[in-house]
mmCIF file of C-alpha atoms in Angstrom:
data_model
loop_
_atom_site.group_PDB
_atom_site.id
_atom_site.type_symbol
_atom_site.label_atom_id
_atom_site.label_comp_id
_atom_site.label_asym_id
_atom_site.label_seq_id
_atom_site.Cartn_x
_atom_site.Cartn_y
_atom_site.Cartn_z
ATOM 1 C CA MET A 1 11.235 -18.746 -53.286
ATOM 2 C CA LEU A 2 13.214 -16.007 -51.660
ATOM 3 C CA MET A 3 11.052 -13.420 -53.297
ATOM 4 C CA THR A 4 7.911 -15.168 -52.034
ATOM 5 C CA SER A 5 9.118 -15.192 -48.443
ATOM 6 C CA GLU A 6 10.257 -11.560 -48.726
ATOM 7 C CA ARG A 7 6.865 -10.613 -50.058
ATOM 8 C CA ALA A 8 5.193 -12.536 -47.209
ATOM 9 C CA GLY A 9 7.471 -10.764 -44.673
ATOM 10 C CA ASN A 10 6.598 -7.362 -46.111
ATOM 11 C CA GLY A 11 2.915 -8.259 -46.009
ATOM 12 C CA ASN A 12 3.126 -9.200 -42.328
ATOM 13 C CA ARG A 13 4.917 -6.000 -41.344
ATOM 14 C CA PRO A 14 1.853 -3.655 -41.444
ATOM 15 C CA ARG A 15 -0.156 -6.265 -39.532
ATOM 16 C CA LEU A 16 2.571 -6.460 -36.834
ATOM 17 C CA ARG A 17 2.590 -2.679 -36.705
ATOM 18 C CA TYR A 18 -1.157 -2.639 -36.069
ATOM 19 C CA ILE A 19 -0.837 -5.285 -33.355
ATOM 20 C CA VAL A 20 1.944 -3.325 -31.574
ATOM 21 C CA ALA A 21 -0.044 -0.104 -31.891
ATOM 22 C CA GLY A 22 -3.195 -1.862 -30.599
ATOM 23 C CA ILE A 23 -1.407 -3.292 -27.573
ATOM 24 C CA SER A 24 0.227 0.093 -26.843
ATOM 25 C CA VAL A 25 -3.154 1.848 -26.947
ATOM 26 C CA ALA A 26 -4.712 -0.890 -24.753
ATOM 27 C CA LEU A 27 -1.870 -0.469 -22.233
ATOM 28 C CA MET A 28 -2.273 3.301 -22.206
ATOM 29 C CA VAL A 29 -6.031 3.012 -21.696
ATOM 30 C CA GLY A 30 -5.478 0.453 -18.924
ATOM 31 C CA LEU A 31 -2.987 2.760 -17.215
ATOM 32 C CA LEU A 32 -5.404 5.704 -17.464
ATOM 33 C CA ILE A 33 -8.218 3.589 -15.960
ATOM 34 C CA LEU A 34 -5.929 2.520 -13.108
ATOM 35 C CA LEU A 35 -4.877 6.123 -12.536
ATOM 36 C CA GLY A 36 -8.483 7.300 -12.553
ATOM 37 C CA TRP A 37 -9.500 4.541 -10.135
ATOM 38 C CA GLY A 38 -6.624 5.439 -7.825
ATOM 39 C CA LEU A 39 -7.477 9.130 -7.918
ATOM 40 C CA GLN A 40 -11.163 8.394 -7.261
ATOM 41 C CA ASN A 41 -10.234 6.210 -4.297
ATOM 42 C CA THR A 42 -7.843 8.809 -2.878
ATOM 43 C CA ASN A 43 -10.241 11.720 -3.234
ATOM 44 C CA ALA A 44 -13.437 9.932 -2.252
ATOM 45 C CA PRO A 45 -15.147 11.693 0.653
ATOM 46 C CA GLN A 46 -15.468 10.189 4.093
ATOM 47 C CA PRO A 47 -18.842 8.461 4.560
ATOM 48 C CA GLU A 48 -21.075 10.429 6.923
ATOM 49 C CA ALA A 49 -24.504 9.262 5.778
ATOM 50 C CA GLY A 50 -26.086 6.250 4.110
ATOM 51 C CA MET A 51 -25.602 2.684 5.281
ATOM 52 C CA ALA A 52 -22.543 2.191 7.452
ATOM 53 C CA PRO A 53 -19.863 0.087 5.712
ATOM 54 C CA THR A 54 -20.222 -3.418 7.069
ATOM 55 C CA PHE A 55 -17.349 -5.251 8.733
ATOM 56 C CA SER A 56 -16.585 -7.979 11.171
ATOM 57 C CA LEU A 57 -13.971 -7.538 13.854
ATOM 58 C CA THR A 58 -12.196 -10.129 15.940
ATOM 59 C CA SER A 59 -11.385 -8.954 19.444
ATOM 60 C CA PHE A 60 -8.041 -9.403 21.190
ATOM 61 C CA ASP A 61 -9.743 -12.262 23.083
ATOM 62 C CA GLY A 62 -10.735 -14.004 19.857
ATOM 63 C CA GLU A 63 -14.453 -13.157 19.790
ATOM 64 C CA THR A 64 -15.950 -11.996 16.500
ATOM 65 C CA LEU A 65 -18.576 -9.325 16.044
ATOM 66 C CA ALA A 66 -20.323 -8.329 12.809
ATOM 67 C CA LEU A 67 -21.838 -4.864 12.395
ATOM 68 C CA GLU A 68 -24.766 -6.276 10.406
ATOM 69 C CA GLU A 69 -25.836 -8.334 13.404
ATOM 70 C CA LEU A 70 -26.260 -5.227 15.524
ATOM 71 C CA ARG A 71 -29.351 -3.863 13.742
ATOM 72 C CA GLY A 72 -31.843 -2.521 16.261
ATOM 73 C CA LYS A 73 -29.113 -1.065 18.443
ATOM 74 C CA VAL A 74 -27.213 2.193 18.346
ATOM 75 C CA VAL A 75 -23.550 1.558 17.572
ATOM 76 C CA VAL A 76 -20.571 3.783 18.407
ATOM 77 C CA ILE A 77 -17.431 2.897 16.445
ATOM 78 C CA ASN A 78 -14.290 4.452 17.830
ATOM 79 C CA PHE A 79 -10.987 4.266 15.929
ATOM 80 C CA TRP A 80 -8.005 4.586 18.211
ATOM 81 C CA ALA A 81 -4.362 3.580 18.726
ATOM 82 C CA SER A 82 -2.125 3.256 21.766
ATOM 83 C CA TRP A 83 0.421 5.707 20.282
ATOM 84 C CA CYS A 84 -2.296 8.330 19.794
ATOM 85 C CA ILE A 85 -2.144 10.970 22.560
ATOM 86 C CA PRO A 86 -5.648 12.500 21.980
ATOM 87 C CA CYS A 87 -7.105 8.946 22.194
ATOM 88 C CA ARG A 88 -6.091 8.930 25.862
ATOM 89 C CA ALA A 89 -8.122 12.077 26.517
ATOM 90 C CA GLU A 90 -11.400 10.418 25.448
ATOM 91 C CA ALA A 91 -10.775 6.867 26.717
ATOM 92 C CA ASP A 92 -12.392 7.405 30.147
ATOM 93 C CA GLU A 93 -15.540 8.983 28.685
ATOM 94 C CA LEU A 94 -15.959 6.196 26.136
ATOM 95 C CA GLU A 95 -15.705 3.598 28.874
ATOM 96 C CA ALA A 96 -18.099 5.493 31.163
ATOM 97 C CA MET A 97 -20.698 5.841 28.384
ATOM 98 C CA SER A 98 -20.324 2.185 27.371
ATOM 99 C CA ARG A 99 -21.144 1.177 30.920
ATOM 100 C CA LYS A 100 -24.040 3.631 31.275
ATOM 101 C CA TYR A 101 -25.748 2.603 28.014
ATOM 102 C CA ARG A 102 -24.669 -1.036 28.043
ATOM 103 C CA ASP A 103 -28.173 -2.331 27.189
ATOM 104 C CA ASP A 104 -28.977 -0.013 24.299
ATOM 105 C CA VAL A 105 -25.708 1.012 22.729
ATOM 106 C CA VAL A 106 -22.893 -1.199 21.395
ATOM 107 C CA PHE A 107 -19.435 0.326 21.607
ATOM 108 C CA ILE A 108 -16.744 -0.984 19.266
ATOM 109 C CA GLY A 109 -13.112 0.013 19.642
ATOM 110 C CA VAL A 110 -11.210 -0.462 16.387
ATOM 111 C CA ASP A 111 -7.485 -0.426 17.105
ATOM 112 C CA TYR A 112 -5.793 1.179 14.116
ATOM 113 C CA ALA A 113 -2.191 0.412 13.045
ATOM 114 C CA ASP A 114 -0.983 -0.569 16.478
ATOM 115 C CA THR A 115 1.143 -3.155 18.168
ATOM 116 C CA GLU A 116 -0.826 -5.778 20.076
ATOM 117 C CA LYS A 117 1.376 -5.241 23.104
ATOM 118 C CA GLY A 118 0.771 -1.472 23.079
ATOM 119 C CA ALA A 119 -2.970 -1.925 22.510
ATOM 120 C CA LEU A 120 -3.398 -4.397 25.362
ATOM 121 C CA LYS A 121 -1.433 -2.107 27.698
ATOM 122 C CA PHE A 122 -3.705 0.803 26.729
ATOM 123 C CA ILE A 123 -6.868 -1.268 27.304
ATOM 124 C CA GLU A 124 -5.586 -2.333 30.703
ATOM 125 C CA GLU A 125 -4.455 1.187 31.651
ATOM 126 C CA TYR A 126 -7.883 2.709 30.990
ATOM 127 C CA GLY A 127 -9.862 -0.370 32.100
ATOM 128 C CA LEU A 128 -11.736 -0.576 28.813
ATOM 129 C CA THR A 129 -14.396 -3.269 28.938
ATOM 130 C CA TYR A 130 -16.246 -2.770 25.643
ATOM 131 C CA PHE A 131 -15.451 -4.715 22.465
ATOM 132 C CA GLN A 132 -11.928 -4.050 21.240
ATOM 133 C CA GLY A 133 -10.139 -5.522 18.262
ATOM 134 C CA PRO A 134 -7.276 -4.778 15.851
ATOM 135 C CA ASP A 135 -8.079 -3.503 12.389
ATOM 136 C CA LEU A 136 -6.203 -6.221 10.542
ATOM 137 C CA GLY A 137 -4.783 -4.980 7.258
ATOM 138 C CA THR A 138 -6.356 -1.571 8.125
ATOM 139 C CA ARG A 139 -9.347 -2.645 6.020
ATOM 140 C CA ILE A 140 -12.070 -1.210 8.257
ATOM 141 C CA SER A 141 -10.318 2.161 8.538
ATOM 142 C CA ALA A 142 -9.913 2.156 4.754
ATOM 143 C CA ASP A 143 -13.671 1.534 4.290
ATOM 144 C CA TYR A 144 -14.487 4.352 6.722
ATOM 145 C CA ARG A 145 -11.747 6.518 5.129
ATOM 146 C CA ILE A 146 -10.391 7.683 8.442
ATOM 147 C CA ARG A 147 -7.762 10.435 8.221
ATOM 148 C CA GLY A 148 -6.218 9.690 11.580
ATOM 149 C CA VAL A 149 -7.115 8.715 15.122
ATOM 150 C CA PRO A 150 -9.235 9.221 17.091
ATOM 151 C CA GLU A 151 -12.357 9.223 14.941
ATOM 152 C CA THR A 152 -15.828 8.207 16.166
ATOM 153 C CA PHE A 153 -18.694 7.108 13.925
ATOM 154 C CA TYR A 154 -22.320 6.931 15.027
ATOM 155 C CA VAL A 155 -24.598 4.247 13.566
ATOM 156 C CA ALA A 156 -28.372 4.418 14.005
ATOM 157 C CA LYS A 157 -30.559 1.409 14.873
ATOM 158 C CA ASN A 158 -31.361 0.846 11.174
ATOM 159 C CA GLY A 159 -27.651 0.621 10.271
ATOM 160 C CA GLU A 160 -27.378 4.129 8.818
ATOM 161 C CA LEU A 161 -24.418 6.359 9.555
ATOM 162 C CA ARG A 162 -25.471 9.425 11.551
ATOM 163 C CA GLY A 163 -22.273 11.396 11.712
ATOM 164 C CA VAL A 164 -18.608 11.261 12.482
ATOM 165 C CA LYS A 165 -16.415 13.067 14.955
ATOM 166 C CA ILE A 166 -12.897 13.653 13.788
ATOM 167 C CA GLY A 167 -10.537 14.145 16.732
ATOM 168 C CA PRO A 168 -11.135 13.651 20.436
ATOM 169 C CA LEU A 169 -14.670 13.843 21.820
ATOM 170 C CA SER A 170 -15.576 16.920 23.849
ATOM 171 C CA PRO A 171 -17.109 16.324 27.309
ATOM 172 C CA GLY A 172 -20.837 15.581 26.979
ATOM 173 C CA GLU A 173 -20.696 15.350 23.191
ATOM 174 C CA LEU A 174 -20.903 11.575 23.081
ATOM 175 C CA GLU A 175 -23.886 11.318 25.437
ATOM 176 C CA PHE A 176 -25.760 14.051 23.552
ATOM 177 C CA LYS A 177 -25.343 12.103 20.313
ATOM 178 C CA ILE A 178 -26.295 8.779 21.963
ATOM 179 C CA LEU A 179 -29.546 10.265 23.339
ATOM 180 C CA GLU A 180 -30.343 11.744 19.953
ATOM 181 C CA LEU A 181 -29.906 8.311 18.300
ATOM 182 C CA LEU A 182 -31.826 6.477 21.025
ATOM 183 C CA ASP A 183 -34.785 8.823 20.461
ATOM 184 C CA ASP A 184 -34.659 8.068 16.743
ATOM 185 C CA ARG A 185 -37.469 5.637 15.883
ATOM 186 C CA MET B 1 33.880 -21.007 55.907
ATOM 187 C CA LYS B 2 36.033 -19.581 53.141
ATOM 188 C CA ARG B 3 35.628 -22.762 51.127
ATOM 189 C CA GLY B 4 31.857 -22.585 51.512
ATOM 190 C CA ALA B 5 31.728 -19.007 50.249
ATOM 191 C CA LEU B 6 33.880 -19.898 47.275
ATOM 192 C CA SER B 7 31.587 -22.823 46.460
ATOM 193 C CA ILE B 8 28.512 -20.575 46.557
ATOM 194 C CA LEU B 9 30.287 -18.027 44.311
ATOM 195 C CA ALA B 10 31.301 -20.738 41.823
ATOM 196 C CA ALA B 11 27.783 -22.172 41.804
ATOM 197 C CA GLY B 12 26.352 -18.682 41.241
ATOM 198 C CA ILE B 13 28.703 -18.096 38.285
ATOM 199 C CA LEU B 14 27.790 -21.477 36.816
ATOM 200 C CA VAL B 15 24.078 -20.684 37.084
ATOM 201 C CA LEU B 16 24.252 -17.079 35.846
ATOM 202 C CA LEU B 17 26.852 -17.462 33.073
ATOM 203 C CA PRO B 18 24.731 -19.530 30.648
ATOM 204 C CA GLN B 19 21.752 -17.226 31.240
ATOM 205 C CA THR B 20 23.896 -14.188 30.485
ATOM 206 C CA LEU B 21 25.218 -15.798 27.326
ATOM 207 C CA LEU B 22 21.737 -16.886 26.345
ATOM 208 C CA GLY B 23 20.460 -13.359 26.993
ATOM 209 C CA GLN B 24 23.146 -11.919 24.705
ATOM 210 C CA GLU B 25 22.223 -14.364 21.956
ATOM 211 C CA SER B 26 18.496 -13.646 22.120
ATOM 212 C CA ALA B 27 18.811 -9.852 22.107
ATOM 213 C CA PRO B 28 19.055 -8.856 18.441
ATOM 214 C CA SER B 29 21.196 -5.802 17.674
ATOM 215 C CA ASP B 30 19.868 -2.518 16.271
ATOM 216 C CA ASP B 31 21.542 -3.368 12.944
ATOM 217 C CA GLN B 32 19.593 -6.634 12.722
ATOM 218 C CA VAL B 33 16.355 -4.813 13.559
ATOM 219 C CA ASN B 34 17.051 -1.972 11.112
ATOM 220 C CA GLU B 35 17.929 -4.356 8.315
ATOM 221 C CA ILE B 36 14.384 -5.726 8.444
ATOM 222 C CA ALA B 37 12.831 -2.339 9.289
ATOM 223 C CA SER B 38 14.429 -0.722 6.220
ATOM 224 C CA ASP B 39 12.294 -2.991 3.989
ATOM 225 C CA LEU B 40 9.140 -1.815 5.741
ATOM 226 C CA TYR B 41 7.364 1.519 5.787
ATOM 227 C CA CYS B 42 5.770 3.175 8.794
ATOM 228 C CA PRO B 43 2.053 2.273 8.559
ATOM 229 C CA VAL B 44 0.915 5.725 9.676
ATOM 230 C CA CYS B 45 3.563 8.240 8.548
ATOM 231 C CA PRO B 46 3.509 8.555 4.744
ATOM 232 C CA ASN B 47 6.636 7.493 2.829
ATOM 233 C CA THR B 48 8.831 7.007 5.874
ATOM 234 C CA PRO B 49 10.923 3.845 6.114
ATOM 235 C CA LEU B 50 10.530 2.198 9.494
ATOM 236 C CA ASP B 51 14.278 2.175 10.246
ATOM 237 C CA VAL B 52 14.560 5.981 10.123
ATOM 238 C CA CYS B 53 11.115 6.947 11.436
ATOM 239 C CA GLU B 54 11.392 8.832 14.735
ATOM 240 C CA THR B 55 7.857 8.639 16.080
ATOM 241 C CA LEU B 56 6.907 6.766 19.227
ATOM 242 C CA ALA B 57 4.804 4.353 17.161
ATOM 243 C CA CYS B 58 7.758 3.482 14.931
ATOM 244 C CA SER B 59 10.027 2.813 17.909
ATOM 245 C CA GLU B 60 7.340 0.416 19.202
ATOM 246 C CA TRP B 61 7.253 -1.348 15.842
ATOM 247 C CA ARG B 62 11.051 -1.647 15.840
ATOM 248 C CA GLU B 63 10.849 -3.074 19.342
ATOM 249 C CA GLN B 64 8.275 -5.533 18.063
ATOM 250 C CA ILE B 65 10.644 -6.571 15.256
ATOM 251 C CA ARG B 66 13.382 -7.090 17.869
ATOM 252 C CA GLU B 67 11.058 -9.394 19.845
ATOM 253 C CA GLN B 68 10.053 -11.257 16.701
ATOM 254 C CA ILE B 69 13.696 -11.850 15.710
ATOM 255 C CA ALA B 70 14.408 -13.045 19.247
ATOM 256 C CA ALA B 71 11.452 -15.396 18.941
ATOM 257 C CA GLY B 72 13.100 -16.931 15.893
ATOM 258 C CA MET B 73 10.895 -15.431 13.201
ATOM 259 C CA SER B 74 12.492 -15.049 9.765
ATOM 260 C CA GLU B 75 12.545 -11.799 7.772
ATOM 261 C CA SER B 76 9.738 -12.974 5.493
ATOM 262 C CA GLU B 77 7.637 -14.125 8.441
ATOM 263 C CA ILE B 78 7.998 -10.686 10.039
ATOM 264 C CA ALA B 79 7.092 -9.012 6.746
ATOM 265 C CA ASP B 80 4.041 -11.288 6.449
ATOM 266 C CA TYR B 81 2.987 -10.325 9.999
ATOM 267 C CA PHE B 82 3.258 -6.609 9.137
ATOM 268 C CA VAL B 83 1.249 -7.099 5.928
ATOM 269 C CA GLU B 84 -1.456 -9.006 7.820
ATOM 270 C CA GLN B 85 -1.638 -6.313 10.475
ATOM 271 C CA TYR B 86 -1.242 -3.120 8.434
ATOM 272 C CA GLY B 87 -1.731 -4.044 4.794
ATOM 273 C CA GLU B 88 0.543 -4.304 1.740
ATOM 274 C CA ARG B 89 1.377 -0.603 1.859
ATOM 275 C CA VAL B 90 3.981 -1.285 4.574
ATOM 276 C CA LEU B 91 6.189 -3.144 2.116
ATOM 277 C CA ALA B 92 9.009 -1.045 0.630
ATOM 278 C CA LYS B 93 9.061 -3.393 -2.390
ATOM 279 C CA PRO B 94 5.675 -4.546 -3.667
ATOM 280 C CA ARG B 95 5.272 -8.311 -3.808
ATOM 281 C CA THR B 96 5.752 -10.154 -7.106
ATOM 282 C CA SER B 97 2.377 -11.869 -6.869
ATOM 283 C CA GLY B 98 -1.286 -11.020 -7.342
ATOM 284 C CA PHE B 99 -2.264 -7.552 -8.507
ATOM 285 C CA THR B 100 1.069 -6.000 -7.460
ATOM 286 C CA LEU B 101 2.757 -8.145 -10.108
ATOM 287 C CA VAL B 102 1.384 -5.591 -12.581
ATOM 288 C CA LEU B 103 3.604 -2.961 -10.947
ATOM 289 C CA TRP B 104 6.687 -5.054 -11.755
ATOM 290 C CA LEU B 105 5.609 -6.118 -15.241
ATOM 291 C CA LEU B 106 4.375 -2.751 -16.456
ATOM 292 C CA PRO B 107 7.836 -1.084 -16.758
ATOM 293 C CA VAL B 108 9.234 -4.183 -18.499
ATOM 294 C CA VAL B 109 6.333 -4.226 -20.976
ATOM 295 C CA GLY B 110 6.673 -0.458 -21.417
ATOM 296 C CA ILE B 111 10.400 -0.712 -22.137
ATOM 297 C CA GLY B 112 9.740 -3.585 -24.553
ATOM 298 C CA PHE B 113 7.252 -1.496 -26.526
ATOM 299 C CA GLY B 114 9.638 1.480 -26.396
ATOM 300 C CA VAL B 115 12.420 -0.655 -27.921
ATOM 301 C CA LEU B 116 10.037 -1.891 -30.648
ATOM 302 C CA ALA B 117 8.946 1.641 -31.447
ATOM 303 C CA LEU B 118 12.589 2.860 -31.533
ATOM 304 C CA ALA B 119 13.551 -0.048 -33.815
ATOM 305 C CA GLY B 120 10.713 0.909 -36.150
ATOM 306 C CA VAL B 121 11.803 4.534 -36.288
ATOM 307 C CA LEU B 122 15.445 3.600 -36.866
ATOM 308 C CA ARG B 123 14.465 1.226 -39.682
ATOM 309 C CA LYS B 124 12.448 4.020 -41.284
ATOM 310 C CA TRP B 125 15.417 6.401 -41.063
ATOM 311 C CA ARG B 126 17.706 3.818 -42.617
ATOM 312 C CA ARG B 127 15.278 3.300 -45.485
ATOM 313 C CA GLU B 128 14.924 7.016 -46.364
ATOM 314 C CA PRO B 129 18.559 7.626 -47.603
ATOM 315 C CA ASP B 130 18.247 4.555 -49.934
ATOM 316 C CA ALA B 131 15.137 6.047 -51.488
ATOM 317 C CA GLU B 132 17.022 9.296 -52.078
ATOM 318 C CA ALA B 133 19.877 7.353 -53.675
ATOM 319 C CA VAL B 134 17.470 5.802 -56.171
ATOM 320 C CA VAL B 135 15.816 9.095 -56.990
ATOM 321 C CA ALA B 136 19.001 11.164 -57.187
ATOM 322 C CA PRO B 137 20.350 10.068 -60.628
ATOM 323 C CA GLN B 138 16.976 10.926 -62.214
ATOM 324 C CA ASP B 139 17.022 14.351 -60.566
ATOM 325 C CA GLN B 140 20.623 14.927 -61.625
ATOM 326 C CA GLU B 141 19.837 14.091 -65.278
ATOM 327 C CA GLY B 142 18.975 17.650 -65.981
ATOM 328 C CA SER B 143 22.178 18.930 -64.469
ATOM 329 C CA VAL B 144 24.453 17.277 -67.106
ATOM 330 C CA SER B 145 26.943 19.843 -68.359
ATOM 331 C CA ALA B 146 26.411 21.403 -71.771
ATOM 332 C CA GLU B 147 29.712 19.992 -72.988
ATOM 333 C CA ALA B 148 28.718 16.432 -72.035
ATOM 334 C CA ARG B 149 25.284 16.837 -73.595
ATOM 335 C CA GLN B 150 26.877 18.061 -76.834
ATOM 336 C CA ARG B 151 29.158 14.991 -76.901
ATOM 337 C CA ILE B 152 26.220 12.655 -76.332
ATOM 338 C CA GLU B 153 24.243 14.270 -79.112
ATOM 339 C CA GLU B 154 27.230 13.975 -81.448
ATOM 340 C CA GLU B 155 27.617 10.305 -80.591
ATOM 341 C CA LEU B 156 23.912 9.698 -81.245
ATOM 342 C CA ARG B 157 24.169 11.482 -84.586
ATOM 343 C CA ASN B 158 27.169 9.344 -85.565
ATOM 344 C CA LEU B 159 25.220 6.235 -84.660
ATOM 345 C CA SER B 160 22.418 7.134 -87.021
#
């Protein structure tokens, strides 16, 4: 009886070894896939062309806006934060352009990694009237792969991305780009 | 006149004293703020705990934590708020739920498999000397001294 059970135990040992080896290999493969996915995500380039990543943003006042619903209009998406010094340099121009092209261009201010108190103070300080909302969970900035603030993305009437400006806007640069996109049929 | 002034002073103290005490209670100390901030990372400066981060943004976040403590929010509620605002990456310790559970389980599973593999190797090492012990007498057969071999042969001859 003892011999039978010993024999059965010895017979099971190679099978157990195969199971352990199989699980180890599966774990290693899984880890490699995760590593590859992480590396791909980290090194993926910033989108500058193709369809603009869609998102919906809830403003500090509680209104919600979806990018998809803005087809037919030029959209300017500006990522900013109250702690960002260069964002202050372009705030007045963004507001002036949003007022000038109110009927044809939608301006969206995406507040990146900020405190609500700081953001609201910034909006009040510069008298910003265009749509402003916090990037909750920094999901929108992750989709647009921003490297910092400020960054400004231009979206054509058909929803395609038509360029990005990394850093503060130069005087006249924003209007030049808006006119170019408005001419685009 | 004097009595009137004293009454006003006493009334003033009675009005202001509870407010002062209340103010002291609702103003959390730096230690309280840093205790929570040490479990959070700055959302914009890579790998910098919030309690030691020196940027303007971090001081605003610490101030926010102070206000949240004063408002009666618990440590986990503040952490939840930070995750909602800035994502899971602000947590110094990944949560033990959802996909991040893998991060906690993976080392345990890895160690488990390491122990199994080590046990297998040790068992193999233990088995190898036994095998030698079985083989050794056969190998040593040829190394019997000439004197002993002669005695054995004599004994065999006597038997026949």
